[in-house]
XYZ file of C-alpha atoms in Angstrom:
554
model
C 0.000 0.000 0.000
C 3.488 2.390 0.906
C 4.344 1.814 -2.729
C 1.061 2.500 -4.658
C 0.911 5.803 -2.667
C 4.030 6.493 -3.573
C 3.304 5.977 -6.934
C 0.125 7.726 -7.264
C 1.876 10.360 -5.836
C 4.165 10.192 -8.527
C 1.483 9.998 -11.172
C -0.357 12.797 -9.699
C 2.821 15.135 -10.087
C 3.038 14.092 -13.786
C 0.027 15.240 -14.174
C -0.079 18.408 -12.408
C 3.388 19.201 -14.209
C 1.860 18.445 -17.866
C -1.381 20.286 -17.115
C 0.581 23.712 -15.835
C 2.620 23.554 -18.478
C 0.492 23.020 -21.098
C -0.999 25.840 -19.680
C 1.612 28.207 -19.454
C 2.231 27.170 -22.875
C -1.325 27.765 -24.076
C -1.384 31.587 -22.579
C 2.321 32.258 -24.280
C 1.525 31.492 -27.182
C -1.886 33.300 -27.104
C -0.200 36.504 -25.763
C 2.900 35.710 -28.517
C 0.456 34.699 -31.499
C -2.589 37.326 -30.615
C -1.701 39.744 -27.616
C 1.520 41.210 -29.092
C 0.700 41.085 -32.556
C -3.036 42.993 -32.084
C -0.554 45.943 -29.957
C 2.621 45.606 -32.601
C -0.627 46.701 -35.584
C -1.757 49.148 -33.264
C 1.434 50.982 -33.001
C 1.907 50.655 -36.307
C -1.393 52.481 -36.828
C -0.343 55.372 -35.150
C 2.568 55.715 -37.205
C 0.382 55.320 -39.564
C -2.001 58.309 -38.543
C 1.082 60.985 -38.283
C 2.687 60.065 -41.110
C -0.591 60.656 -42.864
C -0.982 63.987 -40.983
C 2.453 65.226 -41.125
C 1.647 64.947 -45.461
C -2.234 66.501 -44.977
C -0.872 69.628 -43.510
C 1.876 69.204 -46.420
C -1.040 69.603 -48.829
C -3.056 72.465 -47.011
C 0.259 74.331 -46.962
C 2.117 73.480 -50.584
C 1.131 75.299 -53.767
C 2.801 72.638 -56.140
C 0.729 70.233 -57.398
C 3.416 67.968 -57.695
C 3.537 68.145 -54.574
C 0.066 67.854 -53.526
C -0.217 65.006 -55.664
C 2.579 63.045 -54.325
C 1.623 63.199 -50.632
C -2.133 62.118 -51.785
C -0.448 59.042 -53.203
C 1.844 58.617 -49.975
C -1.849 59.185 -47.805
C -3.632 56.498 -49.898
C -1.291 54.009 -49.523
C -0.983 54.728 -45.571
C -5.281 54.613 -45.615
C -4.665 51.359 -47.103
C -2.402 49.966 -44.624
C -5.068 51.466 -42.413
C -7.799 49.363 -43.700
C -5.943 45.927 -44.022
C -4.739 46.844 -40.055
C -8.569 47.398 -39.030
C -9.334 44.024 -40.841
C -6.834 42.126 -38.717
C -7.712 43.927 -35.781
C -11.885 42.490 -36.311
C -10.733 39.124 -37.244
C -8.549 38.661 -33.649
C -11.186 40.354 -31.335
C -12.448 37.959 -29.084
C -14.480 39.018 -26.745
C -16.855 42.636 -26.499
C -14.330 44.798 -24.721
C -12.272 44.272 -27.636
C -15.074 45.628 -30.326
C -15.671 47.973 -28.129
C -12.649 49.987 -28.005
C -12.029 48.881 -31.570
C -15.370 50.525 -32.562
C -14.915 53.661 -30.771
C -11.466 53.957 -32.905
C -12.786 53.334 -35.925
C -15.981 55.829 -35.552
C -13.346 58.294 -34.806
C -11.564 57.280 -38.234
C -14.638 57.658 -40.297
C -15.031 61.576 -38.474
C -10.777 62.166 -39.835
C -11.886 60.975 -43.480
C -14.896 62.548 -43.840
C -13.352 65.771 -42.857
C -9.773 65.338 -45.074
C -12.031 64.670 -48.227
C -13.477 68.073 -47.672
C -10.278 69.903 -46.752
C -8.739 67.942 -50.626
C -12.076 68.778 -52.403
C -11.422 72.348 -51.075
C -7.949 72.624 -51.887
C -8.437 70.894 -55.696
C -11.064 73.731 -56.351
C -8.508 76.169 -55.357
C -9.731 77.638 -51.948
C -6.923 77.934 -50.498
C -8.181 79.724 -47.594
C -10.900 77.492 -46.992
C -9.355 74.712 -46.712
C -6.578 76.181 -44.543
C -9.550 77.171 -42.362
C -11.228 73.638 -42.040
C -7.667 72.246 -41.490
C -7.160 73.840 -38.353
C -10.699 74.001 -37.263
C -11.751 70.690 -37.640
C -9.175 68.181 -39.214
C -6.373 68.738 -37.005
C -8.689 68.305 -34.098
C -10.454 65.383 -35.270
C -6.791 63.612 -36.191
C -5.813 64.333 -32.711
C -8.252 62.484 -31.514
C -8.095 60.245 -33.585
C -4.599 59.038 -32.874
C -5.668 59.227 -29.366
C -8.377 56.308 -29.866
C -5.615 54.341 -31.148
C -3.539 55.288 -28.465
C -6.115 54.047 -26.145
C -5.955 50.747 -28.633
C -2.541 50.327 -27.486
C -3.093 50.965 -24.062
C -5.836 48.384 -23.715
C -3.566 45.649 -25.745
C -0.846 46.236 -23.254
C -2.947 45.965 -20.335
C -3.608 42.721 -22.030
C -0.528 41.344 -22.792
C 0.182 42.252 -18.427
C -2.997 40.381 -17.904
C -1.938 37.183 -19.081
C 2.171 37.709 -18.364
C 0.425 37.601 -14.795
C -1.557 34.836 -15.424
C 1.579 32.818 -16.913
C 2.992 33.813 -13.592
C -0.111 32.738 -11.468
C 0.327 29.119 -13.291
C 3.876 28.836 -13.095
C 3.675 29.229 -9.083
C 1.017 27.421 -8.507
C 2.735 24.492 -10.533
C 5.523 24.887 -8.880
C 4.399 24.873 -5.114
C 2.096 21.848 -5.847
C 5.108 20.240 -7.810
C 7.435 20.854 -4.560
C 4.612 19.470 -2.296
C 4.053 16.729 -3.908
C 7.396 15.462 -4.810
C 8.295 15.782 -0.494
C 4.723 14.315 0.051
C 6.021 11.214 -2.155
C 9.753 11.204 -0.551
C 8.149 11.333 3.365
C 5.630 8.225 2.284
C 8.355 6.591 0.565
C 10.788 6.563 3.241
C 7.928 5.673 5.927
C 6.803 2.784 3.764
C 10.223 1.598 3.431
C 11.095 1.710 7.032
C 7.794 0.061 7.979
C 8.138 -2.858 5.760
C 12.040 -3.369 6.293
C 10.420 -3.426 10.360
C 7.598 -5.088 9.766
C 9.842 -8.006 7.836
C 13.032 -7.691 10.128
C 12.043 -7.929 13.854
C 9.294 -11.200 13.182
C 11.907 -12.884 11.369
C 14.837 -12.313 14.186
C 12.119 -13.530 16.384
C 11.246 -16.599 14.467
C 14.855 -17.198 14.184
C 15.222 -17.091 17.853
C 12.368 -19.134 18.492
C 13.549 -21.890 16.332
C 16.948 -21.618 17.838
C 15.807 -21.876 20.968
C 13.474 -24.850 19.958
C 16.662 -26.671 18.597
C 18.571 -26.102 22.127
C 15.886 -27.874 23.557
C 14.527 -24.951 25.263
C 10.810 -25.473 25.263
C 9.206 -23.402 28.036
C 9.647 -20.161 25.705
C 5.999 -18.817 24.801
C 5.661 -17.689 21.191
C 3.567 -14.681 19.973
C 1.714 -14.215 16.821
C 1.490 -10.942 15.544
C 0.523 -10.580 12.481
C -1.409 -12.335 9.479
C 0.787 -12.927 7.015
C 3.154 -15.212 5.906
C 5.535 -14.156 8.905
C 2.607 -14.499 11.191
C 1.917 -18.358 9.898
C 5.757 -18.659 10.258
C 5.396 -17.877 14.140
C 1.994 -19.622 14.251
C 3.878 -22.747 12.886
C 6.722 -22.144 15.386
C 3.917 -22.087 18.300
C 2.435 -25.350 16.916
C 5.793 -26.912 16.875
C 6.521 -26.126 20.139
C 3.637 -27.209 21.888
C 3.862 -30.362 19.926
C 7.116 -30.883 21.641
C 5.792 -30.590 25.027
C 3.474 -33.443 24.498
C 4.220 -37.068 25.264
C 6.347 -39.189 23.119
C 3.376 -40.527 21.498
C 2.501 -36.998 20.316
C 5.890 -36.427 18.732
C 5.553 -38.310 15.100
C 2.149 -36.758 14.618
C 4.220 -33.392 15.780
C 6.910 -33.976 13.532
C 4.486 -34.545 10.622
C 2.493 -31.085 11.316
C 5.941 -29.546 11.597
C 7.042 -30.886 8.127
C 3.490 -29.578 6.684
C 3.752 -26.219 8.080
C 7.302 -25.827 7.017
C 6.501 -26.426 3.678
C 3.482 -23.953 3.540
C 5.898 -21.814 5.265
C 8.486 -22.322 2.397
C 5.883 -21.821 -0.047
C 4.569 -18.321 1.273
C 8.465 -16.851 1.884
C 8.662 -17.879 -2.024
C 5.305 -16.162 -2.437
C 7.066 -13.170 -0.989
C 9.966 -13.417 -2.345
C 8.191 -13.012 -5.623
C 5.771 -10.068 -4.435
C 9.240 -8.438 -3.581
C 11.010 -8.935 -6.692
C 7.770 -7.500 -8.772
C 7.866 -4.476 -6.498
C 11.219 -4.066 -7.262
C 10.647 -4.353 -10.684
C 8.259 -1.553 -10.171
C 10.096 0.310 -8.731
C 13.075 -0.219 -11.761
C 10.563 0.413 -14.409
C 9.572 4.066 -12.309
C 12.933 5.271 -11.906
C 13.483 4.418 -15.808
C 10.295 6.777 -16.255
C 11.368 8.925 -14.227
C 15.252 9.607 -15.300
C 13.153 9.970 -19.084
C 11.296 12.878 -17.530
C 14.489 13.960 -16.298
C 16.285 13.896 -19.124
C 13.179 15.744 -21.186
C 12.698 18.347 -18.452
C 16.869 18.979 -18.758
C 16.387 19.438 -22.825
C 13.555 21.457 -22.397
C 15.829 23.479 -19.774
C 18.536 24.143 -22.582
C 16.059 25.256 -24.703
C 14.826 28.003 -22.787
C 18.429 28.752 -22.186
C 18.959 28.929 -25.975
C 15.993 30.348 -26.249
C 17.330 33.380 -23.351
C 20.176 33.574 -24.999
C 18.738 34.421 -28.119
C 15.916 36.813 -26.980
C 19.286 38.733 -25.472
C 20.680 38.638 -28.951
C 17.770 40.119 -30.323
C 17.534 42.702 -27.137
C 20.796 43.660 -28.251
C 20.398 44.182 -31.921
C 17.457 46.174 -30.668
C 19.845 48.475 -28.873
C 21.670 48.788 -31.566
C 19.094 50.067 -33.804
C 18.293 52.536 -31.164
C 22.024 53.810 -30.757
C 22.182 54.415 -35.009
C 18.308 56.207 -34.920
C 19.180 58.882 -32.292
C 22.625 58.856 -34.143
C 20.445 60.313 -37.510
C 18.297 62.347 -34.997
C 21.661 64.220 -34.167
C 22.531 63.980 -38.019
C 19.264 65.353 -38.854
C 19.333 68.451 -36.029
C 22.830 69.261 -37.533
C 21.289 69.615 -41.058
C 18.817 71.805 -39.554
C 21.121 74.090 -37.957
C 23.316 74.279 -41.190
C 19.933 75.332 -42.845
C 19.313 77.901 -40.724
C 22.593 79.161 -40.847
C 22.538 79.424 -44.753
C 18.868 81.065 -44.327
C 21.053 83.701 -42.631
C 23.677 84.258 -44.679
C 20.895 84.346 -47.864
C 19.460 87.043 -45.971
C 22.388 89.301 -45.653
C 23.721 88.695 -49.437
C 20.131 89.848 -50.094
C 20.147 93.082 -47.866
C 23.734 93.838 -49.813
C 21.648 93.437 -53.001
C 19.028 95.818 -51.560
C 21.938 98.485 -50.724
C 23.533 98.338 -53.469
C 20.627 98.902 -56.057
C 20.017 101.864 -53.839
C 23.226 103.268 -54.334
C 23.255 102.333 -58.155
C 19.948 104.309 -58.240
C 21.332 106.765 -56.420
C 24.355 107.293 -58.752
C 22.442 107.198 -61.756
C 19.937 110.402 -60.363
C 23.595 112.374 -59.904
C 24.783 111.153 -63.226
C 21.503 112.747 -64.740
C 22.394 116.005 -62.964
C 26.034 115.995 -64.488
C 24.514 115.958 -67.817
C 26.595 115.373 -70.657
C 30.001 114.677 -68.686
C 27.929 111.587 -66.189
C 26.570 110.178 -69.310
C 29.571 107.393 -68.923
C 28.880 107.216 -65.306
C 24.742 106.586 -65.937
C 25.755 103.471 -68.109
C 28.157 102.488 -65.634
C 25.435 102.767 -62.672
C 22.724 101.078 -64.590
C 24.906 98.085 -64.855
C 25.434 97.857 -61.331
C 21.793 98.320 -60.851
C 21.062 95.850 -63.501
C 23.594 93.480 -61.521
C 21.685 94.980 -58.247
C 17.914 93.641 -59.058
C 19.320 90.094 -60.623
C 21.850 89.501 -57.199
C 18.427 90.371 -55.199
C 16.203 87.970 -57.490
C 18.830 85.227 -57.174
C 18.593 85.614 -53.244
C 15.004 85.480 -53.096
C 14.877 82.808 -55.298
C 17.787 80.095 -53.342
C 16.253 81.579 -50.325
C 12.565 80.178 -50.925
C 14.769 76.981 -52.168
C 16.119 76.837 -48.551
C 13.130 77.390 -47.059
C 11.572 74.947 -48.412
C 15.036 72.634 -48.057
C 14.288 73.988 -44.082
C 10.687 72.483 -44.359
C 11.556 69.177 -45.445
C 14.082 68.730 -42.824
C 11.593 69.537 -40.424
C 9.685 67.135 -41.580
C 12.257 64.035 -41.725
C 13.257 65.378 -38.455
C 10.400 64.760 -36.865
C 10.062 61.577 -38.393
C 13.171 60.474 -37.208
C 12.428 61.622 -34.022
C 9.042 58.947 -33.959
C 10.877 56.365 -35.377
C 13.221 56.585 -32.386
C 9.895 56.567 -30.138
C 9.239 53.190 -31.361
C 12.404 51.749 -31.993
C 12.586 52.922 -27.741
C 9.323 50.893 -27.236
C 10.721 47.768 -29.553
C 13.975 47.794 -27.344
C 11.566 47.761 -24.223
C 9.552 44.850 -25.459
C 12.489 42.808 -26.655
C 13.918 43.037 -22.857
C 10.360 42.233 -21.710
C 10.370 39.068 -23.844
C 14.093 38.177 -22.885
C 12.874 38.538 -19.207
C 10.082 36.386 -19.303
C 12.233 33.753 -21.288
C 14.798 33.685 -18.732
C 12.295 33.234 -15.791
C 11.032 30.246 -17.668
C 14.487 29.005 -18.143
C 14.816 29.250 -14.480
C 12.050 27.410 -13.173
C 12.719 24.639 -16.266
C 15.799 24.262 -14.889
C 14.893 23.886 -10.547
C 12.012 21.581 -12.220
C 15.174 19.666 -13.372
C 16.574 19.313 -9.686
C 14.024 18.572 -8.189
C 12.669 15.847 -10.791
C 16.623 14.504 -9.989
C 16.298 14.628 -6.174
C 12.853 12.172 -6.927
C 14.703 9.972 -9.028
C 17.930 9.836 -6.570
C 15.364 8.884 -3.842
C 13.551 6.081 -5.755
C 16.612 4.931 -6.113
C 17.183 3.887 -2.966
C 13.999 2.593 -2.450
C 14.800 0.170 -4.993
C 17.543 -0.371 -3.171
C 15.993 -1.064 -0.159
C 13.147 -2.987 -1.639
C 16.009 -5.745 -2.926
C 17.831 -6.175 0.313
C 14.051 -6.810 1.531
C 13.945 -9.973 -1.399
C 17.065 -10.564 -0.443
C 16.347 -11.061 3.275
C 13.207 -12.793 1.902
C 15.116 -15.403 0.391
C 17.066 -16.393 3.350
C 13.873 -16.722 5.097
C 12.643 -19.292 2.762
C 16.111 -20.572 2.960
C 15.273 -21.019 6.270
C 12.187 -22.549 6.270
C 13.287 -24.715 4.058
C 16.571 -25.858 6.526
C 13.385 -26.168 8.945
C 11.632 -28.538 6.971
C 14.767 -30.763 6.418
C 15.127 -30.971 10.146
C 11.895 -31.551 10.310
C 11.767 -34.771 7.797
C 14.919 -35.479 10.441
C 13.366 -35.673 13.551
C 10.290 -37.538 11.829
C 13.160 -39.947 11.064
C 15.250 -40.084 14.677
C 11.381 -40.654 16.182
C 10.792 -43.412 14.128
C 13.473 -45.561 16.014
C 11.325 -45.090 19.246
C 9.507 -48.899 19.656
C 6.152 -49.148 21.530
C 3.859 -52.127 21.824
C 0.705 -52.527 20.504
C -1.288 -50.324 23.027
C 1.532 -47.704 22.888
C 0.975 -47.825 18.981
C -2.991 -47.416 19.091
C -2.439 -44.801 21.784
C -0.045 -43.072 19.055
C -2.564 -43.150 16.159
C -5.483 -41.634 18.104
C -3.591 -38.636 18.565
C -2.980 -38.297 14.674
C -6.878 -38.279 14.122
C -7.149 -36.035 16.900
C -4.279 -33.656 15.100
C -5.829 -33.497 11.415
C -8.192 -30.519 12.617
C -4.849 -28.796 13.162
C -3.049 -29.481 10.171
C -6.127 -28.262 8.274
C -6.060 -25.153 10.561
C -2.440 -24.682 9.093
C -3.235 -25.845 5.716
C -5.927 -22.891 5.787
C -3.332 -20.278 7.204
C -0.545 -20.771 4.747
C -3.481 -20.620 1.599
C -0.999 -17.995 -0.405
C 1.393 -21.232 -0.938
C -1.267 -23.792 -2.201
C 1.323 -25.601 -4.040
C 3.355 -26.596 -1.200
C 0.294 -27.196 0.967
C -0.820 -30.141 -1.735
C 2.606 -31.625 -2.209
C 3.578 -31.851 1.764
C 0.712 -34.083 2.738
C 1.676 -36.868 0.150
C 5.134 -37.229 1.670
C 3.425 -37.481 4.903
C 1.181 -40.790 4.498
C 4.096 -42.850 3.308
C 6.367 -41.656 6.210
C 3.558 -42.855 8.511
C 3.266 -46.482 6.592
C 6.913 -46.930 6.953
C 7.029 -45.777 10.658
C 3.954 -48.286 11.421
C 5.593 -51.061 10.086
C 8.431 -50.644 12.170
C 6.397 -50.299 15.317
C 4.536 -53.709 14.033
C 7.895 -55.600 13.416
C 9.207 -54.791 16.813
């Protein structure tokens, strides 16, 4: 009964092991396969949503068609994007909190298009005004909060992805406490069931010993007690039949002898019975360590995987990094270009004030050349020139100054872009170390289940151990039972040489009829031999015909 506890202990931590992980599996890969992928397309929709802005207010303010109709294309194709995200987006909700914020988003995206078609339809009919007006009074608002719907998107995805990291956790320490009480639930019965059978086998053998011993000295006043049932029990109840057989007359002695020979062999019979109980449970117990060193040996490969797994989610954490390092490297870049931009703004600006000054004093020159009449008419052509050379320096400024403006625009523009692409590259480093956290906790707790699957096998190990010296201590118990019944068959034999007369002889066989109620009593105790209890008797009868002649010859 010790061992099948044991065992369904055993059996019960299988299966709490397989369930919890199957379920930690189950949530990781729902938060891996759904969770992160719903908030990695919302994030990418708010890209999404400035990019598209940062090109709308592109259009309100540009004059170049070129222009306009560039960034239209560049908005399409991010409204596309848009559309295939929302699609995705309905296809993964499962449950109504998820439609809910999902619907609120998109009613918020339907207000944003509705009011950029106008602000377009305005600017491709040429009200510029208009649809500078409607840009700030409606579109920019209703893109605001539009992005900050999809914000909330995000926020609601991440709350959960935490959701089910914590319920990952939940499992994993739940798992692992049951795992830990189980395992030293199964260790405490084991080592109590071992002790109590190695006692219970032990001490009523050393006593049987000692009994017999004693019985062989002669000593018969010693008073044997039964305590138990089983086959060690009918070994002392045999004991306390022989025994009290010897303290009978002489006449009592064959039919003693004959009782001892039967009991011996039922006695034989049952240590071989178990003898053979022992060796299956130690078979058992072989055949459970086997399983167990296999769970050991998948729980350690499943440990190096999440190792190689850690490592590799620290790879990618690092990579991550990386990518963060070069973006705020062009953010840098980028706010250099700016400044250089500004700085040629600047110097456009005084080479066109020079311009100004010096058309001034060109016109200036040519009103005194007038004066001087005929003797400034060389000067006149001279300070027409210069004016001539004035205007065309001043138009040339203008002009590369509206080129750097624009130049100054643009780099605004990629600026801030660069800028939001090191947002997100930020908030892909911070998942990547998220992920390579979680991995390593799992590696972790792979790696005590490992230990403490090893511990489990190390101590069914020595309950095999124990459970063999217990056959073998079995075996020299039958061995001596067996010994018992050869000295049994013995003194059957050294009686025989006793001689009676005929009186003494029918006073000897009314005793054996009186003794076959006993032998059946022992026949009935020692039922787990039944072999041995059939093939004693037989040798019995023709010991008794032998010994009866020799009584009649004498």
């Amino acid at each position: 009964m010790g061992f099948g506890l044991v065992l369904a202990l055993m059996a019960l931590m299988i299966v709490v092991g397989t369930v919890r992980l199957q379920d930690i599996g189950s949530s990781t890969r729902i938060m891996v396969n759904r969770d992160l992928v719903r908030e990695r397309l919302a994030t990418e929709w708010i890209g999404i949503i400035e990019n598209s802005g940062v090109r709308a207010d592109a259009i309100v303010k540009s004059g170049e068609p070129a222009a306009q109709a560039y960034f239209k294309q560049q908005i399409t194709s991010f409204s596309k994007r848009a559309s295939d995200i929302q699609k995705q987006l309905e296809d993964s909700a499962v449950d109504d909190d998820d439609r809910k914020v999902l619907d609120a988003m998109l009613a918020q995206r339907k207000i944003y298009n509705a009011v950029r078609s106008d602000v377009f339809k305005l600017k491709e009919d040429g009200d510029e005004a208009a649809a500078s007006e409607l840009y700030n009074a409606k579109m920019a608002p209703a893109m605001a909060a539009y992005a900050e719907k999809v914000r909330a998107l995000v926020k609601y995805e991440q709350d959960v992805i935490n959701r089910g990291s914590g319920a990952i956790d939940n499992n994993f320490r739940t798992g692992r406490t049951l795992l830990l009480g189980l395992g030293l639930a199964a260790i405490l019965f084991g080592i109590a069931a071992a002790w109590l059978i190695a006692r219970s086998i032990t001490r009523p053998l050393h006593d049987a010993v000692g009994n017999a011993k004693a019985v062989a000295a002669g000593d018969l006043s010693q008073s044997i007690q039964v305590g138990s049932k089983d086959e060690i029990g009918e070994l002392q109840h045999a004991l306390k039949e022989m025994n009290q057989s010897l303290l009978n007359t002489v006449r009592e002695v064959r039919n003693g002898a004959d009782l001892i020979a039967t009991a011996s062999s039922e006695i034989a019979a049952g240590n071989l019975d178990l003898s053979s109980r022992t060796e299956e449970q130690a078979g058992s117990l072989e055949e459970t360590a086997s399983a167990v060193e296999q769970l050991a040996s998948t729980v350690h490969q499943t440990a190096d995987n999440a190792r190689q797994a850690s490592q590799l989610a620290s790879s990618a954490s690092s990579v991550a990094a990386d990518g963060g390092a070069v973006v705020r490297q062009v953010i840098d870049t980028m706010g250099a270009i700016h400044q250089s931009s500004d700085r040629i703004v600047d110097i456009i600006s005084v080479i066109d004030g020079i311009a100004f000054q010096t058309n001034i004093l060109a016109l200036n020159a040519a009103v005194e050349a007038a004066r001087a009449g005929e003797q400034g008419r060389g000067f006149a052509v001279v300070a027409t020139e210069v004016r001539s050379l004035a205007q065309r320096s001043a138009a040339a400024a203008k002009e590369i100054k509206t080129l750097i403006g624009d130049s100054v625009e643009k780099v605004n523009s990629g600026t801030r872009l660069v800028e939001q692409a090191g947002k997100t590259m930020q908030q892909v480093v911070a998942s990547v170390q998220r992920v390579t956290d979680i991995v390593t906790e799992i590696s972790s707790a792979t790696q005590e289940q490992s230990t403490g699957i090893g511990e489990v096998n190390h101590a069914i190990t020595q309950m095999d151990q124990v459970t063999q010296q217990n056959a073998a201590l079995v075996e020299e118990a039958a061995a001596a039972a067996g010994s018992l019944q050869e000295q049994a068959n013995r003194l059957a034999e050294l009686v025989s040489v006793f001689k009676l007369d005929d009186t003494a002889l029918r006073g000897l066989q009314q005793p054996r009829v009186a003794s076959q109620p006993a032998a059946k009593a022992a026949r009935t105790m020692a039922k787990p031999a039944p072999r041995a209890s059939i093939a004693a008797p037989k040798a019995a009868p023709k010991a008794a015909k032998v010994n009866e002649s020799e009584w009649e010859v004498f």
